[in-house]
Amino acid sequence: MRRLLSKTGRVVGLALSPNKGDIKHKVSDLELIEGYGVVGDAHSGTFKEVSLLSIEDRDRVASRELLPGESAENILIEGIPSFYTLYIGDRIKIGRWVILEVVQIGKECEEDSFVHKYTGSCILPEVGVFCRVI
């Protein structure tokens, strides 16, 4: 059974990176394509098209202050903590046009990754979710 997230939050950061394992760089907008993901991002065209992170969860887990994208997330949301409590198949509406479907909650922490070394913790693997563009 699919659920549409009924909580309201706001996007506080957008980021992308053409290389896997790198910190994503803040951008003013993202182009999302159904069944593909974020144009210009290393994860586009893969199972995990878009990564989402709650700023409240990020700040709770982070060992230091971070800018949008430094946890390797594409979309940083404020006002909706606990994305990791969602279920596979749940849907999240962002703005008027974007609907994302949760395909994975968290992931294995790669402690030797650049992002882990930079942030000092496994933020996205612990509290992030991965989605596909509907």
mmCIF file with all atom_site columns, C-alpha atoms in Angstrom:
data_model
loop_
_atom_site.group_PDB
_atom_site.id
_atom_site.type_symbol
_atom_site.label_atom_id
_atom_site.label_alt_id
_atom_site.label_comp_id
_atom_site.label_asym_id
_atom_site.label_entity_id
_atom_site.label_seq_id
_atom_site.pdbx_PDB_ins_code
_atom_site.Cartn_x
_atom_site.Cartn_y
_atom_site.Cartn_z
_atom_site.occupancy
_atom_site.B_iso_or_equiv
_atom_site.pdbx_formal_charge
_atom_site.auth_seq_id
_atom_site.auth_comp_id
_atom_site.auth_asym_id
_atom_site.auth_atom_id
_atom_site.pdbx_PDB_model_num
ATOM 1   C CA . MET A 1 1   ? 0.000  0.000  0.000   1.00 0.00 ? 1   MET A CA 1
ATOM 2   C CA . ARG A 1 2   ? 1.516  3.299  -1.075  1.00 0.00 ? 2   ARG A CA 1
ATOM 3   C CA . ARG A 1 3   ? 1.212  6.324  1.181   1.00 0.00 ? 3   ARG A CA 1
ATOM 4   C CA . LEU A 1 4   ? 1.664  9.960  0.215   1.00 0.00 ? 4   LEU A CA 1
ATOM 5   C CA . LEU A 1 5   ? 3.594  11.833 2.901   1.00 0.00 ? 5   LEU A CA 1
ATOM 6   C CA . SER A 1 6   ? 1.149  14.301 4.432   1.00 0.00 ? 6   SER A CA 1
ATOM 7   C CA . LYS A 1 7   ? 3.627  16.450 6.346   1.00 0.00 ? 7   LYS A CA 1
ATOM 8   C CA . THR A 1 8   ? 4.677  19.826 4.989   1.00 0.00 ? 8   THR A CA 1
ATOM 9   C CA . GLY A 1 9   ? 8.296  20.885 4.872   1.00 0.00 ? 9   GLY A CA 1
ATOM 10  C CA . ARG A 1 10  ? 10.408 23.111 2.697   1.00 0.00 ? 10  ARG A CA 1
ATOM 11  C CA . VAL A 1 11  ? 13.405 22.533 0.487   1.00 0.00 ? 11  VAL A CA 1
ATOM 12  C CA . VAL A 1 12  ? 16.460 24.254 1.967   1.00 0.00 ? 12  VAL A CA 1
ATOM 13  C CA . GLY A 1 13  ? 19.153 22.846 -0.303  1.00 0.00 ? 13  GLY A CA 1
ATOM 14  C CA . LEU A 1 14  ? 19.657 21.286 -3.712  1.00 0.00 ? 14  LEU A CA 1
ATOM 15  C CA . ALA A 1 15  ? 22.917 19.672 -4.793  1.00 0.00 ? 15  ALA A CA 1
ATOM 16  C CA . LEU A 1 16  ? 24.476 17.378 -7.366  1.00 0.00 ? 16  LEU A CA 1
ATOM 17  C CA . SER A 1 17  ? 27.792 15.861 -8.325  1.00 0.00 ? 17  SER A CA 1
ATOM 18  C CA . PRO A 1 18  ? 28.836 14.186 -11.578 1.00 0.00 ? 18  PRO A CA 1
ATOM 19  C CA . ASN A 1 19  ? 31.061 11.722 -9.654  1.00 0.00 ? 19  ASN A CA 1
ATOM 20  C CA . LYS A 1 20  ? 29.979 8.977  -7.258  1.00 0.00 ? 20  LYS A CA 1
ATOM 21  C CA . GLY A 1 21  ? 31.416 9.227  -3.766  1.00 0.00 ? 21  GLY A CA 1
ATOM 22  C CA . ASP A 1 22  ? 32.014 12.985 -3.975  1.00 0.00 ? 22  ASP A CA 1
ATOM 23  C CA . ILE A 1 23  ? 30.374 15.706 -1.957  1.00 0.00 ? 23  ILE A CA 1
ATOM 24  C CA . LYS A 1 24  ? 27.569 17.241 -3.974  1.00 0.00 ? 24  LYS A CA 1
ATOM 25  C CA . HIS A 1 25  ? 27.770 20.929 -4.848  1.00 0.00 ? 25  HIS A CA 1
ATOM 26  C CA . LYS A 1 26  ? 24.938 23.307 -4.038  1.00 0.00 ? 26  LYS A CA 1
ATOM 27  C CA . VAL A 1 27  ? 22.887 24.443 -7.032  1.00 0.00 ? 27  VAL A CA 1
ATOM 28  C CA . SER A 1 28  ? 19.912 26.791 -7.392  1.00 0.00 ? 28  SER A CA 1
ATOM 29  C CA . ASP A 1 29  ? 17.710 24.211 -9.111  1.00 0.00 ? 29  ASP A CA 1
ATOM 30  C CA . LEU A 1 30  ? 17.610 20.587 -10.208 1.00 0.00 ? 30  LEU A CA 1
ATOM 31  C CA . GLU A 1 31  ? 16.168 19.062 -13.349 1.00 0.00 ? 31  GLU A CA 1
ATOM 32  C CA . LEU A 1 32  ? 14.401 15.818 -12.466 1.00 0.00 ? 32  LEU A CA 1
ATOM 33  C CA . ILE A 1 33  ? 13.329 13.349 -15.142 1.00 0.00 ? 33  ILE A CA 1
ATOM 34  C CA . GLU A 1 34  ? 10.878 10.523 -14.565 1.00 0.00 ? 34  GLU A CA 1
ATOM 35  C CA . GLY A 1 35  ? 12.655 7.167  -14.461 1.00 0.00 ? 35  GLY A CA 1
ATOM 36  C CA . TYR A 1 36  ? 16.082 8.840  -14.676 1.00 0.00 ? 36  TYR A CA 1
ATOM 37  C CA . GLY A 1 37  ? 16.632 11.141 -11.717 1.00 0.00 ? 37  GLY A CA 1
ATOM 38  C CA . VAL A 1 38  ? 18.693 14.303 -11.399 1.00 0.00 ? 38  VAL A CA 1
ATOM 39  C CA . VAL A 1 39  ? 20.233 15.501 -14.649 1.00 0.00 ? 39  VAL A CA 1
ATOM 40  C CA . GLY A 1 40  ? 24.001 15.840 -14.204 1.00 0.00 ? 40  GLY A CA 1
ATOM 41  C CA . ASP A 1 41  ? 24.213 13.738 -11.043 1.00 0.00 ? 41  ASP A CA 1
ATOM 42  C CA . ALA A 1 42  ? 26.297 10.564 -10.796 1.00 0.00 ? 42  ALA A CA 1
ATOM 43  C CA . HIS A 1 43  ? 23.293 8.536  -9.593  1.00 0.00 ? 43  HIS A CA 1
ATOM 44  C CA . SER A 1 44  ? 20.978 9.469  -12.454 1.00 0.00 ? 44  SER A CA 1
ATOM 45  C CA . GLY A 1 45  ? 19.852 6.424  -14.373 1.00 0.00 ? 45  GLY A CA 1
ATOM 46  C CA . THR A 1 46  ? 20.481 4.114  -11.390 1.00 0.00 ? 46  THR A CA 1
ATOM 47  C CA . PHE A 1 47  ? 18.117 2.467  -8.914  1.00 0.00 ? 47  PHE A CA 1
ATOM 48  C CA . LYS A 1 48  ? 18.725 5.304  -6.412  1.00 0.00 ? 48  LYS A CA 1
ATOM 49  C CA . GLU A 1 49  ? 17.879 8.255  -8.679  1.00 0.00 ? 49  GLU A CA 1
ATOM 50  C CA . VAL A 1 50  ? 17.469 10.911 -5.956  1.00 0.00 ? 50  VAL A CA 1
ATOM 51  C CA . SER A 1 51  ? 18.714 11.127 -2.365  1.00 0.00 ? 51  SER A CA 1
ATOM 52  C CA . LEU A 1 52  ? 16.727 12.974 0.314   1.00 0.00 ? 52  LEU A CA 1
ATOM 53  C CA . LEU A 1 53  ? 17.783 14.076 3.748   1.00 0.00 ? 53  LEU A CA 1
ATOM 54  C CA . SER A 1 54  ? 16.045 15.932 6.556   1.00 0.00 ? 54  SER A CA 1
ATOM 55  C CA . ILE A 1 55  ? 18.121 18.829 7.892   1.00 0.00 ? 55  ILE A CA 1
ATOM 56  C CA . GLU A 1 56  ? 16.951 17.971 11.423  1.00 0.00 ? 56  GLU A CA 1
ATOM 57  C CA . ASP A 1 57  ? 18.221 14.390 11.088  1.00 0.00 ? 57  ASP A CA 1
ATOM 58  C CA . ARG A 1 58  ? 21.443 15.527 9.422   1.00 0.00 ? 58  ARG A CA 1
ATOM 59  C CA . ASP A 1 59  ? 22.208 17.985 12.218  1.00 0.00 ? 59  ASP A CA 1
ATOM 60  C CA . ARG A 1 60  ? 21.410 15.374 14.876  1.00 0.00 ? 60  ARG A CA 1
ATOM 61  C CA . VAL A 1 61  ? 23.817 12.826 13.350  1.00 0.00 ? 61  VAL A CA 1
ATOM 62  C CA . ALA A 1 62  ? 26.551 15.135 11.976  1.00 0.00 ? 62  ALA A CA 1
ATOM 63  C CA . SER A 1 63  ? 29.748 15.610 13.901  1.00 0.00 ? 63  SER A CA 1
ATOM 64  C CA . ARG A 1 64  ? 30.050 19.207 12.651  1.00 0.00 ? 64  ARG A CA 1
ATOM 65  C CA . GLU A 1 65  ? 28.112 21.903 10.807  1.00 0.00 ? 65  GLU A CA 1
ATOM 66  C CA . LEU A 1 66  ? 27.535 21.089 7.123   1.00 0.00 ? 66  LEU A CA 1
ATOM 67  C CA . LEU A 1 67  ? 26.363 22.915 4.025   1.00 0.00 ? 67  LEU A CA 1
ATOM 68  C CA . PRO A 1 68  ? 23.699 21.509 1.674   1.00 0.00 ? 68  PRO A CA 1
ATOM 69  C CA . GLY A 1 69  ? 25.165 18.656 -0.391  1.00 0.00 ? 69  GLY A CA 1
ATOM 70  C CA . GLU A 1 70  ? 28.058 17.921 1.938   1.00 0.00 ? 70  GLU A CA 1
ATOM 71  C CA . SER A 1 71  ? 26.274 14.781 3.143   1.00 0.00 ? 71  SER A CA 1
ATOM 72  C CA . ALA A 1 72  ? 25.932 13.687 -0.517  1.00 0.00 ? 72  ALA A CA 1
ATOM 73  C CA . GLU A 1 73  ? 22.181 14.396 -0.623  1.00 0.00 ? 73  GLU A CA 1
ATOM 74  C CA . ASN A 1 74  ? 20.411 15.839 -3.660  1.00 0.00 ? 74  ASN A CA 1
ATOM 75  C CA . ILE A 1 75  ? 17.542 17.412 -1.738  1.00 0.00 ? 75  ILE A CA 1
ATOM 76  C CA . LEU A 1 76  ? 17.727 18.738 1.820   1.00 0.00 ? 76  LEU A CA 1
ATOM 77  C CA . ILE A 1 77  ? 14.347 19.259 3.527   1.00 0.00 ? 77  ILE A CA 1
ATOM 78  C CA . GLU A 1 78  ? 13.486 21.240 6.652   1.00 0.00 ? 78  GLU A CA 1
ATOM 79  C CA . GLY A 1 79  ? 10.453 20.506 8.800   1.00 0.00 ? 79  GLY A CA 1
ATOM 80  C CA . ILE A 1 80  ? 10.068 16.770 8.144   1.00 0.00 ? 80  ILE A CA 1
ATOM 81  C CA . PRO A 1 81  ? 12.347 14.850 10.484  1.00 0.00 ? 81  PRO A CA 1
ATOM 82  C CA . SER A 1 82  ? 12.622 11.089 10.360  1.00 0.00 ? 82  SER A CA 1
ATOM 83  C CA . PHE A 1 83  ? 12.501 10.319 6.629   1.00 0.00 ? 83  PHE A CA 1
ATOM 84  C CA . TYR A 1 84  ? 14.042 6.998  7.588   1.00 0.00 ? 84  TYR A CA 1
ATOM 85  C CA . THR A 1 85  ? 10.701 6.010  9.195   1.00 0.00 ? 85  THR A CA 1
ATOM 86  C CA . LEU A 1 86  ? 9.068  5.925  5.766   1.00 0.00 ? 86  LEU A CA 1
ATOM 87  C CA . TYR A 1 87  ? 8.308  2.682  3.962   1.00 0.00 ? 87  TYR A CA 1
ATOM 88  C CA . ILE A 1 88  ? 9.456  1.455  0.567   1.00 0.00 ? 88  ILE A CA 1
ATOM 89  C CA . GLY A 1 89  ? 6.806  2.637  -1.893  1.00 0.00 ? 89  GLY A CA 1
ATOM 90  C CA . ASP A 1 90  ? 5.798  5.737  0.090   1.00 0.00 ? 90  ASP A CA 1
ATOM 91  C CA . ARG A 1 91  ? 5.559  8.859  -2.020  1.00 0.00 ? 91  ARG A CA 1
ATOM 92  C CA . ILE A 1 92  ? 6.768  12.370 -1.327  1.00 0.00 ? 92  ILE A CA 1
ATOM 93  C CA . LYS A 1 93  ? 5.464  15.397 -3.213  1.00 0.00 ? 93  LYS A CA 1
ATOM 94  C CA . ILE A 1 94  ? 7.875  18.293 -3.633  1.00 0.00 ? 94  ILE A CA 1
ATOM 95  C CA . GLY A 1 95  ? 6.460  21.528 -4.969  1.00 0.00 ? 95  GLY A CA 1
ATOM 96  C CA . ARG A 1 96  ? 3.685  21.388 -7.532  1.00 0.00 ? 96  ARG A CA 1
ATOM 97  C CA . TRP A 1 97  ? 5.155  18.914 -9.999  1.00 0.00 ? 97  TRP A CA 1
ATOM 98  C CA . VAL A 1 98  ? 7.585  16.480 -8.419  1.00 0.00 ? 98  VAL A CA 1
ATOM 99  C CA . ILE A 1 99  ? 6.556  13.161 -6.889  1.00 0.00 ? 99  ILE A CA 1
ATOM 100 C CA . LEU A 1 100 ? 9.249  10.845 -5.576  1.00 0.00 ? 100 LEU A CA 1
ATOM 101 C CA . GLU A 1 101 ? 8.792  7.224  -4.523  1.00 0.00 ? 101 GLU A CA 1
ATOM 102 C CA . VAL A 1 102 ? 10.954 5.758  -1.768  1.00 0.00 ? 102 VAL A CA 1
ATOM 103 C CA . VAL A 1 103 ? 13.008 2.813  -3.097  1.00 0.00 ? 103 VAL A CA 1
ATOM 104 C CA . GLN A 1 104 ? 15.569 2.432  -0.294  1.00 0.00 ? 104 GLN A CA 1
ATOM 105 C CA . ILE A 1 105 ? 15.935 3.610  3.283   1.00 0.00 ? 105 ILE A CA 1
ATOM 106 C CA . GLY A 1 106 ? 19.522 4.170  4.336   1.00 0.00 ? 106 GLY A CA 1
ATOM 107 C CA . LYS A 1 107 ? 22.409 2.122  3.031   1.00 0.00 ? 107 LYS A CA 1
ATOM 108 C CA . GLU A 1 108 ? 25.609 0.486  4.145   1.00 0.00 ? 108 GLU A CA 1
ATOM 109 C CA . CYS A 1 109 ? 28.138 2.977  5.467   1.00 0.00 ? 109 CYS A CA 1
ATOM 110 C CA . GLU A 1 110 ? 31.313 3.150  3.427   1.00 0.00 ? 110 GLU A CA 1
ATOM 111 C CA . GLU A 1 111 ? 33.750 4.406  6.047   1.00 0.00 ? 111 GLU A CA 1
ATOM 112 C CA . ASP A 1 112 ? 36.548 4.747  3.514   1.00 0.00 ? 112 ASP A CA 1
ATOM 113 C CA . SER A 1 113 ? 34.463 7.046  1.276   1.00 0.00 ? 113 SER A CA 1
ATOM 114 C CA . PHE A 1 114 ? 35.452 10.665 0.796   1.00 0.00 ? 114 PHE A CA 1
ATOM 115 C CA . VAL A 1 115 ? 32.089 11.863 2.149   1.00 0.00 ? 115 VAL A CA 1
ATOM 116 C CA . HIS A 1 116 ? 32.481 9.848  5.366   1.00 0.00 ? 116 HIS A CA 1
ATOM 117 C CA . LYS A 1 117 ? 36.026 11.134 5.867   1.00 0.00 ? 117 LYS A CA 1
ATOM 118 C CA . TYR A 1 118 ? 34.869 14.713 5.194   1.00 0.00 ? 118 TYR A CA 1
ATOM 119 C CA . THR A 1 119 ? 31.762 14.683 7.403   1.00 0.00 ? 119 THR A CA 1
ATOM 120 C CA . GLY A 1 120 ? 33.110 12.379 10.105  1.00 0.00 ? 120 GLY A CA 1
ATOM 121 C CA . SER A 1 121 ? 29.970 10.240 10.133  1.00 0.00 ? 121 SER A CA 1
ATOM 122 C CA . CYS A 1 122 ? 27.642 8.171  7.960   1.00 0.00 ? 122 CYS A CA 1
ATOM 123 C CA . ILE A 1 123 ? 24.812 10.657 7.688   1.00 0.00 ? 123 ILE A CA 1
ATOM 124 C CA . LEU A 1 124 ? 23.034 9.714  4.456   1.00 0.00 ? 124 LEU A CA 1
ATOM 125 C CA . PRO A 1 125 ? 23.414 5.966  5.087   1.00 0.00 ? 125 PRO A CA 1
ATOM 126 C CA . GLU A 1 126 ? 21.925 6.345  8.574   1.00 0.00 ? 126 GLU A CA 1
ATOM 127 C CA . VAL A 1 127 ? 19.056 8.794  8.073   1.00 0.00 ? 127 VAL A CA 1
ATOM 128 C CA . GLY A 1 128 ? 18.680 9.370  4.333   1.00 0.00 ? 128 GLY A CA 1
ATOM 129 C CA . VAL A 1 129 ? 16.262 7.883  1.831   1.00 0.00 ? 129 VAL A CA 1
ATOM 130 C CA . PHE A 1 130 ? 16.633 7.137  -1.839  1.00 0.00 ? 130 PHE A CA 1
ATOM 131 C CA . CYS A 1 131 ? 13.860 7.643  -4.335  1.00 0.00 ? 131 CYS A CA 1
ATOM 132 C CA . ARG A 1 132 ? 12.888 7.351  -7.958  1.00 0.00 ? 132 ARG A CA 1
ATOM 133 C CA . VAL A 1 133 ? 11.175 10.129 -9.860  1.00 0.00 ? 133 VAL A CA 1
ATOM 134 C CA . ILE A 1 134 ? 7.506  9.412  -10.564 1.00 0.00 ? 134 ILE A CA 1
#
